[in-house]
PDB file of C-alpha atoms in Angstrom:
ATOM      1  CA  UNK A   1     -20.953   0.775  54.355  1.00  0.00           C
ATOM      2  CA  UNK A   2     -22.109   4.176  52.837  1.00  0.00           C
ATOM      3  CA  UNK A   3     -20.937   7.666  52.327  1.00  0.00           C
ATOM      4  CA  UNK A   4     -22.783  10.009  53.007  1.00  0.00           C
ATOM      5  CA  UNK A   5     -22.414  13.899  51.363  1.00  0.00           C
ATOM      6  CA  UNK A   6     -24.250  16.685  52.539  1.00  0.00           C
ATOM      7  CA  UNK A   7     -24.110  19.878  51.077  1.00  0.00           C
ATOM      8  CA  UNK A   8     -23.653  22.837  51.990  1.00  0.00           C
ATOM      9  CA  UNK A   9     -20.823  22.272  54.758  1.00  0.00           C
ATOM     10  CA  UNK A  10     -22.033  25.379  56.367  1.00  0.00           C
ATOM     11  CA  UNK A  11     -24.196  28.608  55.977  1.00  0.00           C
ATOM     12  CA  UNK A  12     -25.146  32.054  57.441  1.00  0.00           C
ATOM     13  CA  UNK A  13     -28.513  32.859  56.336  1.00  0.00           C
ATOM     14  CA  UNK A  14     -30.974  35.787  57.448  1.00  0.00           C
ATOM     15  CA  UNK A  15     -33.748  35.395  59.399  1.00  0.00           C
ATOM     16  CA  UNK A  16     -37.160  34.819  57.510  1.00  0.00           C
ATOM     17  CA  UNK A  17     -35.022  32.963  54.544  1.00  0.00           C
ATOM     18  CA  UNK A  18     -35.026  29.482  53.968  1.00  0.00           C
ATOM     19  CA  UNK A  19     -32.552  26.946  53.219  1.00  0.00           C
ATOM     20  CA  UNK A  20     -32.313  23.608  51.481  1.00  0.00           C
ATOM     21  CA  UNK A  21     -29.839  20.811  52.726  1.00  0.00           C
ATOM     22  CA  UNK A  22     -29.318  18.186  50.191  1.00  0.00           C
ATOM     23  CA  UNK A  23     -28.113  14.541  51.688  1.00  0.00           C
ATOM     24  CA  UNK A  24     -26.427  12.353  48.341  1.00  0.00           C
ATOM     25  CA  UNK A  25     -25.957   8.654  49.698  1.00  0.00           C
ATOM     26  CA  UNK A  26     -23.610   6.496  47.516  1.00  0.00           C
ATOM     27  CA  UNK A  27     -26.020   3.631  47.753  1.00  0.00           C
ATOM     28  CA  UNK A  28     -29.626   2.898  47.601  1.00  0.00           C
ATOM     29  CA  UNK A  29     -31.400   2.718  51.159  1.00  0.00           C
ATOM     30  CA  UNK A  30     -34.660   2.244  51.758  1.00  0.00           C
ATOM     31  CA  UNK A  31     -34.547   5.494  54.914  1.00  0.00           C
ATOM     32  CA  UNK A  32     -33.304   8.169  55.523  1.00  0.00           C
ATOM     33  CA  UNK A  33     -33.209  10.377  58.661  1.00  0.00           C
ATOM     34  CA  UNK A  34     -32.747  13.657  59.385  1.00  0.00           C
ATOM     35  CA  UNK A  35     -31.513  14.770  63.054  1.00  0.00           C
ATOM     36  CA  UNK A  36     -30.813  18.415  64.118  1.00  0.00           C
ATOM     37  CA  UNK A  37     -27.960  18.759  66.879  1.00  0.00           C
ATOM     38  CA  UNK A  38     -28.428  22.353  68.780  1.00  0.00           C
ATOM     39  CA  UNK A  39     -25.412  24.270  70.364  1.00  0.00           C
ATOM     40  CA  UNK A  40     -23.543  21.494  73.184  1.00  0.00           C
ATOM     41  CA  UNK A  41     -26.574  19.099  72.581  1.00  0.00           C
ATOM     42  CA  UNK A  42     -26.927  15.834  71.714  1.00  0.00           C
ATOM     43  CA  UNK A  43     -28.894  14.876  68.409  1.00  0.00           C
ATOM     44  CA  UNK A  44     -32.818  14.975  68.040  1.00  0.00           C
ATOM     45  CA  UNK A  45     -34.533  13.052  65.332  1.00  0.00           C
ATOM     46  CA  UNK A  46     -36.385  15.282  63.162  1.00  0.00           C
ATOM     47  CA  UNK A  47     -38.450  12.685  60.632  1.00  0.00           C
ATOM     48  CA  UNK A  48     -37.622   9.573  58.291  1.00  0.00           C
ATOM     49  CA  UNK A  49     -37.954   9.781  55.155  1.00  0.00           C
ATOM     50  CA  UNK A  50     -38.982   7.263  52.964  1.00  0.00           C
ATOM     51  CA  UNK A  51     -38.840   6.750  49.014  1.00  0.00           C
ATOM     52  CA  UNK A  52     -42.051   7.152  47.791  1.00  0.00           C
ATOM     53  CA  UNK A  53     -44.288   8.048  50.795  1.00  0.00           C
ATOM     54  CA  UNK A  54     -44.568  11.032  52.961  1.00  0.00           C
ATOM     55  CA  UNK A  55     -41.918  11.767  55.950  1.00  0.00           C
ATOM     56  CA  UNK A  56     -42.664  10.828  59.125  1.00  0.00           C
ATOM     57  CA  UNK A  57     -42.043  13.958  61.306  1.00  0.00           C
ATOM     58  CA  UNK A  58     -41.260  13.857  65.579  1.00  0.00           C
ATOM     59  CA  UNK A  59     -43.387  15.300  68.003  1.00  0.00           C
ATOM     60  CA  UNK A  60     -42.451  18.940  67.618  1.00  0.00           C
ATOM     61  CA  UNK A  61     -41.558  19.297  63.898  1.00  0.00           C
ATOM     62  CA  UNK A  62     -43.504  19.764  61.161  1.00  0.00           C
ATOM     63  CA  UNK A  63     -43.851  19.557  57.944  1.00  0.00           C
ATOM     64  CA  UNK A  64     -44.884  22.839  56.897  1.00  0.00           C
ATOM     65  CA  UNK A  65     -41.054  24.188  58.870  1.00  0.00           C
ATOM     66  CA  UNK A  66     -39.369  21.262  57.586  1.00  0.00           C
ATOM     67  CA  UNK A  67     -40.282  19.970  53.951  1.00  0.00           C
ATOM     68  CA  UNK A  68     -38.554  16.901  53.297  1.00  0.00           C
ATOM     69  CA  UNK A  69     -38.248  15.651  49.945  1.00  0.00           C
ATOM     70  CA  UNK A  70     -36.918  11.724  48.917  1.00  0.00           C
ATOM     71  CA  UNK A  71     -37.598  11.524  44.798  1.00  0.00           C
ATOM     72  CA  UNK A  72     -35.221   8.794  44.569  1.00  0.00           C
ATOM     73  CA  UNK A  73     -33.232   5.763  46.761  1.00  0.00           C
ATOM     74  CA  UNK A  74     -30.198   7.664  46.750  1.00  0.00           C
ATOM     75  CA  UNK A  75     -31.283  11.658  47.594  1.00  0.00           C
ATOM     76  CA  UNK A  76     -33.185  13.726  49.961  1.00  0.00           C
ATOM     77  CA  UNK A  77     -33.425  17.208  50.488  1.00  0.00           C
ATOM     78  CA  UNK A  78     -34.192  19.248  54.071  1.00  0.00           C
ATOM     79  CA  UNK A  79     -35.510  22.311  54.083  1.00  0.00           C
ATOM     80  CA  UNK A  80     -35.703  24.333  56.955  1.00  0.00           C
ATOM     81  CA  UNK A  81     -38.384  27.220  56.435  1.00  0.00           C
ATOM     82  CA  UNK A  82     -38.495  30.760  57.591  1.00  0.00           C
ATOM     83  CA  UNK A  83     -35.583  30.677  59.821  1.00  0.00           C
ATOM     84  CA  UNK A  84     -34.993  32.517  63.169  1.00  0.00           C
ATOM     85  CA  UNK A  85     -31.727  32.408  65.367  1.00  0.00           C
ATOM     86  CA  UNK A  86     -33.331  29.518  67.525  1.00  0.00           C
ATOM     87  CA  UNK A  87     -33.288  27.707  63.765  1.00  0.00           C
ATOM     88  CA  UNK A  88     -29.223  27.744  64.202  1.00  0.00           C
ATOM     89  CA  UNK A  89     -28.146  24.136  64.341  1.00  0.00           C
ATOM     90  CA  UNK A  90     -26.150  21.396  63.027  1.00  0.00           C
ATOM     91  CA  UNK A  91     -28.604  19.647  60.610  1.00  0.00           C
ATOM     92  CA  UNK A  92     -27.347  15.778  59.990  1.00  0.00           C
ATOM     93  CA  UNK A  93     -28.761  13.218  57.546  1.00  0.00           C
ATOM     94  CA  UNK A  94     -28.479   9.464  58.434  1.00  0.00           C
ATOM     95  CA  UNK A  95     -29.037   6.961  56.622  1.00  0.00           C
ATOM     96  CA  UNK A  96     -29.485   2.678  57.733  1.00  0.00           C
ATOM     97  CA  UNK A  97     -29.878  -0.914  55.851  1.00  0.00           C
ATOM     98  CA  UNK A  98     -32.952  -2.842  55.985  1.00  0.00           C
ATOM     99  CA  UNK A  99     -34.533  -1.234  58.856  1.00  0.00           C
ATOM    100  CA  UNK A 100     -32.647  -3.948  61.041  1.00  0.00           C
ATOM    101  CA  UNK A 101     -31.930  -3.072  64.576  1.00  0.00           C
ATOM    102  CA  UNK A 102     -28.249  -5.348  64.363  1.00  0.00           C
ATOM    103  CA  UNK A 103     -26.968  -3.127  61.589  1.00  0.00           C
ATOM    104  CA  UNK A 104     -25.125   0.028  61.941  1.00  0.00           C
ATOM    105  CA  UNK A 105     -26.428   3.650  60.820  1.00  0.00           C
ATOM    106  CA  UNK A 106     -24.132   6.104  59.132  1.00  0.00           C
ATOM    107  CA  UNK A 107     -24.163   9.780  58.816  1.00  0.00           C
ATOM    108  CA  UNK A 108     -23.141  12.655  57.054  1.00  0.00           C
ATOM    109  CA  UNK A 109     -20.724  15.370  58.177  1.00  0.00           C
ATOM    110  CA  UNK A 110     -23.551  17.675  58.982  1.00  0.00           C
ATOM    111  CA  UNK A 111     -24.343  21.430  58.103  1.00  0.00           C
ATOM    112  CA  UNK A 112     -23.522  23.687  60.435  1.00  0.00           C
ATOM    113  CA  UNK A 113     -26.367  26.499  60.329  1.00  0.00           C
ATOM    114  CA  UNK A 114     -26.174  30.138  61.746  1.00  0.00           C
ATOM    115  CA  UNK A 115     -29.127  32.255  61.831  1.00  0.00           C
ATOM    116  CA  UNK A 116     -28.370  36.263  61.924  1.00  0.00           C
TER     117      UNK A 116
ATOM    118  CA  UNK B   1     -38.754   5.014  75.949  1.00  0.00           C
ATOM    119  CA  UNK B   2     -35.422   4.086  74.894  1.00  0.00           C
ATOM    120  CA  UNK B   3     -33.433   5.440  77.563  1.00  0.00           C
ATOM    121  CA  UNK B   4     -29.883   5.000  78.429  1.00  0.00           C
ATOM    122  CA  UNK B   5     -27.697   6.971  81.325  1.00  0.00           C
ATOM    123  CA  UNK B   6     -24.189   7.973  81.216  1.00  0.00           C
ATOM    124  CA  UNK B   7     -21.874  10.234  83.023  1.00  0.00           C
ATOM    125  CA  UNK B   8     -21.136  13.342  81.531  1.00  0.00           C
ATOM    126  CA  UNK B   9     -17.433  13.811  81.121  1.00  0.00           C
ATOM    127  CA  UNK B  10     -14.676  11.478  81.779  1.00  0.00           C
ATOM    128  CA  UNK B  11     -11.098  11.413  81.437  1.00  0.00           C
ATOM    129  CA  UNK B  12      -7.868   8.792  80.529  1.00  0.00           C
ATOM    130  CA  UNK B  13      -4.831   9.244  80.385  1.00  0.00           C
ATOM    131  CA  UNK B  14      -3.173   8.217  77.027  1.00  0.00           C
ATOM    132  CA  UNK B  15      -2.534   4.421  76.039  1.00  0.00           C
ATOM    133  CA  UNK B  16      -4.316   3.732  79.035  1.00  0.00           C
ATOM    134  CA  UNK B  17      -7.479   1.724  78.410  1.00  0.00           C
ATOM    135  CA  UNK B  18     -10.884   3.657  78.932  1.00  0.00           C
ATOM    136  CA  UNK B  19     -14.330   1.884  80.378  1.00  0.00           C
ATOM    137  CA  UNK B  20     -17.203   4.153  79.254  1.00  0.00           C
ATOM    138  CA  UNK B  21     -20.357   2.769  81.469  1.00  0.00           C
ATOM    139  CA  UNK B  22     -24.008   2.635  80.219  1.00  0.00           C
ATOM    140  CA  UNK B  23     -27.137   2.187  82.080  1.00  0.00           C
ATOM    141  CA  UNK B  24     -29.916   0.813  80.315  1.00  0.00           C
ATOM    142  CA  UNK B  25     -32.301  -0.456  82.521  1.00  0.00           C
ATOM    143  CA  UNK B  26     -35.486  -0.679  80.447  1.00  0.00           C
ATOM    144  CA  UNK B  27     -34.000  -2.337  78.045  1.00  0.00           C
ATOM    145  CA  UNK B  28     -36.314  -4.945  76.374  1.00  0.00           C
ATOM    146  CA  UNK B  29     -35.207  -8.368  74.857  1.00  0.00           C
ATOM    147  CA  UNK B  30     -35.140  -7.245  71.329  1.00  0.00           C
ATOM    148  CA  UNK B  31     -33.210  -4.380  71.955  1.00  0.00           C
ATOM    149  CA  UNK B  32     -29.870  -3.720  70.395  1.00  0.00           C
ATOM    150  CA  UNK B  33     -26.866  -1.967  72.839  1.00  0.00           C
ATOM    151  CA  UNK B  34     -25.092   0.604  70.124  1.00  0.00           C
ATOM    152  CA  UNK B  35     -22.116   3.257  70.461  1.00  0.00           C
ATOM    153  CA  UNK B  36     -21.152   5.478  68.412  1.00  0.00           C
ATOM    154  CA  UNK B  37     -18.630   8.233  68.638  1.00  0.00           C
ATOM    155  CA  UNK B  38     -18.582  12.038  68.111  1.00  0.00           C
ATOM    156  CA  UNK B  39     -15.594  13.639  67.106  1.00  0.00           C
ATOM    157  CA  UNK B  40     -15.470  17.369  67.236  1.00  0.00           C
ATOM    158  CA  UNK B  41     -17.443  19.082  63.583  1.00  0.00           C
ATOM    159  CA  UNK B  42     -17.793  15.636  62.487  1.00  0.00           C
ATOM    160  CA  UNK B  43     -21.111  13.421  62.366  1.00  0.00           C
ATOM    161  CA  UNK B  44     -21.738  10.704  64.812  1.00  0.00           C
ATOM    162  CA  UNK B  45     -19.793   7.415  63.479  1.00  0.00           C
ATOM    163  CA  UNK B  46     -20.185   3.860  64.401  1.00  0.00           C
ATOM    164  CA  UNK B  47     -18.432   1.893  67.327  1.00  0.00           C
ATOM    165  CA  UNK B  48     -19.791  -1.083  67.880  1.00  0.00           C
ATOM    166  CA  UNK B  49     -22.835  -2.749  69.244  1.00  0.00           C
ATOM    167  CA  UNK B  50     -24.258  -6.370  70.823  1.00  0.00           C
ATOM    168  CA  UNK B  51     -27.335  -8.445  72.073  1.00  0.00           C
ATOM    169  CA  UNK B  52     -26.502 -10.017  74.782  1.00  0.00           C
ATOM    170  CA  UNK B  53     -22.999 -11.522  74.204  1.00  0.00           C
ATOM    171  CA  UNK B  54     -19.756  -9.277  74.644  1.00  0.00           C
ATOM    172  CA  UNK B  55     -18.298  -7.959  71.416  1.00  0.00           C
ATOM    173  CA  UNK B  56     -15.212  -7.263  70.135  1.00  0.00           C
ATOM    174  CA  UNK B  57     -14.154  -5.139  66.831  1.00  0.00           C
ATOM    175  CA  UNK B  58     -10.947  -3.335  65.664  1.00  0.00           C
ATOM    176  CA  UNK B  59     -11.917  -0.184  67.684  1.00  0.00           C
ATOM    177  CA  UNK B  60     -13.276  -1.314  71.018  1.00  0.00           C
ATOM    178  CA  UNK B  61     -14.834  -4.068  73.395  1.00  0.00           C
ATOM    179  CA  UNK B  62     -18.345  -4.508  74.763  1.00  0.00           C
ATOM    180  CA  UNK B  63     -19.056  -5.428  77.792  1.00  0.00           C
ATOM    181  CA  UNK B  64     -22.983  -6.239  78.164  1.00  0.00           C
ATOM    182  CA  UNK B  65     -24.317  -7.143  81.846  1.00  0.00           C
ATOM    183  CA  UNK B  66     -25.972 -10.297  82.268  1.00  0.00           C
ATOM    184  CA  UNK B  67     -29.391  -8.917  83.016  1.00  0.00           C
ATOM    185  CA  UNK B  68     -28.719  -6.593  79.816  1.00  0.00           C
ATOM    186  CA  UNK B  69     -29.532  -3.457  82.467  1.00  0.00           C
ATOM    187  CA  UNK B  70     -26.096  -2.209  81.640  1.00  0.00           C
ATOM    188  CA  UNK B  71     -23.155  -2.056  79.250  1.00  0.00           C
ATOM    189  CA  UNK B  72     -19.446  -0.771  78.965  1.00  0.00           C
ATOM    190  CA  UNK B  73     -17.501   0.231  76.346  1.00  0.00           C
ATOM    191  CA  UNK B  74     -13.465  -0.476  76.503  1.00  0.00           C
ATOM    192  CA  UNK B  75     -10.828   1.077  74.503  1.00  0.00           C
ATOM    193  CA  UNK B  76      -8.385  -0.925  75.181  1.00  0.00           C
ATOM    194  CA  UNK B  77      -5.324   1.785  74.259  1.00  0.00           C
ATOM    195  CA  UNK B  78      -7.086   5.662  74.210  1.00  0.00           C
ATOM    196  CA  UNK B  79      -5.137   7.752  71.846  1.00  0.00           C
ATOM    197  CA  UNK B  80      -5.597  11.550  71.325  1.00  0.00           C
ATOM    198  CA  UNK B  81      -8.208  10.619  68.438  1.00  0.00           C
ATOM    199  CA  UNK B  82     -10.267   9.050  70.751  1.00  0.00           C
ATOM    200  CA  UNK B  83     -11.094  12.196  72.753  1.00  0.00           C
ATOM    201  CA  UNK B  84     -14.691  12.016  71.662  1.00  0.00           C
ATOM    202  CA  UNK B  85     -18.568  12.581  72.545  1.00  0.00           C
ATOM    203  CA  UNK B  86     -19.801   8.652  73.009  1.00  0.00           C
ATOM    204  CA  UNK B  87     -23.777   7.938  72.417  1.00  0.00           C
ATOM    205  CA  UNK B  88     -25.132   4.682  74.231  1.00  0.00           C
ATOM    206  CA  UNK B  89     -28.632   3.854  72.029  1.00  0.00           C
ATOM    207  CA  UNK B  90     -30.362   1.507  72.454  1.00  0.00           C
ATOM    208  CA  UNK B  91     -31.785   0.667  68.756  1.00  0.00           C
ATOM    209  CA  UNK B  92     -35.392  -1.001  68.841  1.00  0.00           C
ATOM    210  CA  UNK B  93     -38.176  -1.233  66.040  1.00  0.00           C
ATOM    211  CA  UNK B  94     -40.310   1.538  65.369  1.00  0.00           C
ATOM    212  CA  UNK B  95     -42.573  -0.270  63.233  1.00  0.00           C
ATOM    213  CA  UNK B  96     -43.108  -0.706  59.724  1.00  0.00           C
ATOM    214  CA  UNK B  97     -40.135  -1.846  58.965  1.00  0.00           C
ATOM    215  CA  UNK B  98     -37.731   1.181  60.370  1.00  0.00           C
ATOM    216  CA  UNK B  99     -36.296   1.799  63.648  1.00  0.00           C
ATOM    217  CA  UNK B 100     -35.065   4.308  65.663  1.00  0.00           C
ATOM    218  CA  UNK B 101     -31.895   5.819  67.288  1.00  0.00           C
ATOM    219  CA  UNK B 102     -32.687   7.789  70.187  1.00  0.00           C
ATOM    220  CA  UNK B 103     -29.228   9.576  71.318  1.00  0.00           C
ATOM    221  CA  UNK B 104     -29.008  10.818  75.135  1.00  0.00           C
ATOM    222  CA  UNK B 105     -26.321  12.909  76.291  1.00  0.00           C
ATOM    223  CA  UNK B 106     -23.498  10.867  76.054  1.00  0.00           C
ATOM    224  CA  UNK B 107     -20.592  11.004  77.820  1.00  0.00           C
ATOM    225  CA  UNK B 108     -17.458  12.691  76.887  1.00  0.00           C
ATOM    226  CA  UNK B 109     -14.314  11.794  76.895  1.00  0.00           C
ATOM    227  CA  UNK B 110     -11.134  13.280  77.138  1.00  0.00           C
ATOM    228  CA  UNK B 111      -7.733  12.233  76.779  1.00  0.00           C
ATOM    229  CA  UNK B 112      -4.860  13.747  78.695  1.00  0.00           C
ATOM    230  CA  UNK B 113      -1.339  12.965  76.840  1.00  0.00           C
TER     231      UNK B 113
END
């Protein structure tokens, strides 16, 4: 299993700010994913993150809105850029072992974003 | 695409057992059937998950179809902790080594003591 940590719990930031969300993992694992979860919607994969090598981003995020940083096997850092009130989500990190598809995927408590 | 269908909402009654379809049918034969669970402000957790035989763990059954088109989940006693958001997925390789959880709507569940 792993524990997952995400800080911080929750924010309120202004609009044109930006915020990093830091994702501490209590093991080493080769990916990490972050997923943003909008208002009463279900969760949307926003890029995999790798140790060593660049994210991977979804069709319709990018990197220059959402840096992702992975210096180590254990840590990886979101930052959501030059927020508006459409930025206001639930931002989750996720993490899984091996890549396998017959393991299970755990993931953090979220951060709850508002944008004023 | 990885698509799975589910009804919206349902409802059980408590220590009643609970059958949460899932329809699945583009399934391929590598594909792994997962649920997981969303309790209110919390992150999605694990439930379970199978091939092509049904599966049983401490917190539910699976039910998988014979073709593999569809699946069920069973609680077998729904408590008030139960009441939940639940994610059918079906988790495939993406390549290189990772893979991918793709969550619909999910379907959720309430539980009327």
């Amino acid at each position: 299993s792993a524990v997952i940590s995400q800080k911080p719990s929750r924010d309120i930031c202004q609009r044109g700010t930006s915020l990093t969300i830091q994702c501490q993992v209590d093991s080493q694992v080769t990916m990490m994913f972050w997923y943003r979860q909008q208002p009463g919607q279900s969760l949307t994969l926003i890029a995999t993150a790798n140790q060593g090598s660049e994210a991977t981003y979804e069709s319709g995020f990018v990197i220059d809105k959402f840096p992702i940083s992975r210096p180590n096997l254990t840590f990886s850092t979101l930052t959501v850029s030059n927020m508006s009130p459409e930025d206001s989500s639930i931002y989750l990190c996720s993490v899984g072992h091996g890549g396998r598809r017959d393991t299970e995927a755990f993931f953090g408590q979220g951060t709850r974003l508002t944008v004023v | 695409d990885a698509k799975t269908t589910q009804p919206n909402s349902m409802e059980s009654n408590e220590e009643e057992p609970v059958h949460l379809p899932c329809n699945h049918s583009t399934i391929s034969g590598t594909d792994y059937i997962h649920w997981y669970r969303q309790l209110p402000s919390q992150g999605p957790e694990y439930v379970i998950h199978g091939l092509t035989s049904n599966v049983n763990n401490r917190m539910a059954s699976l039910a998988i179809a014979e073709d593999r088109k569809s699946s069920t989940l069973i609680l077998h006693r729904a408590t008030l902790r139960d009441a939940a958001v639940y994610y059918c997925i079906l988790k495939r390789d993406s390549g290189a080594g990772s893979y991918q959880l793709t969550f619909g709507k999910g379907t959720k569940l309430s539980v009327i003591p």
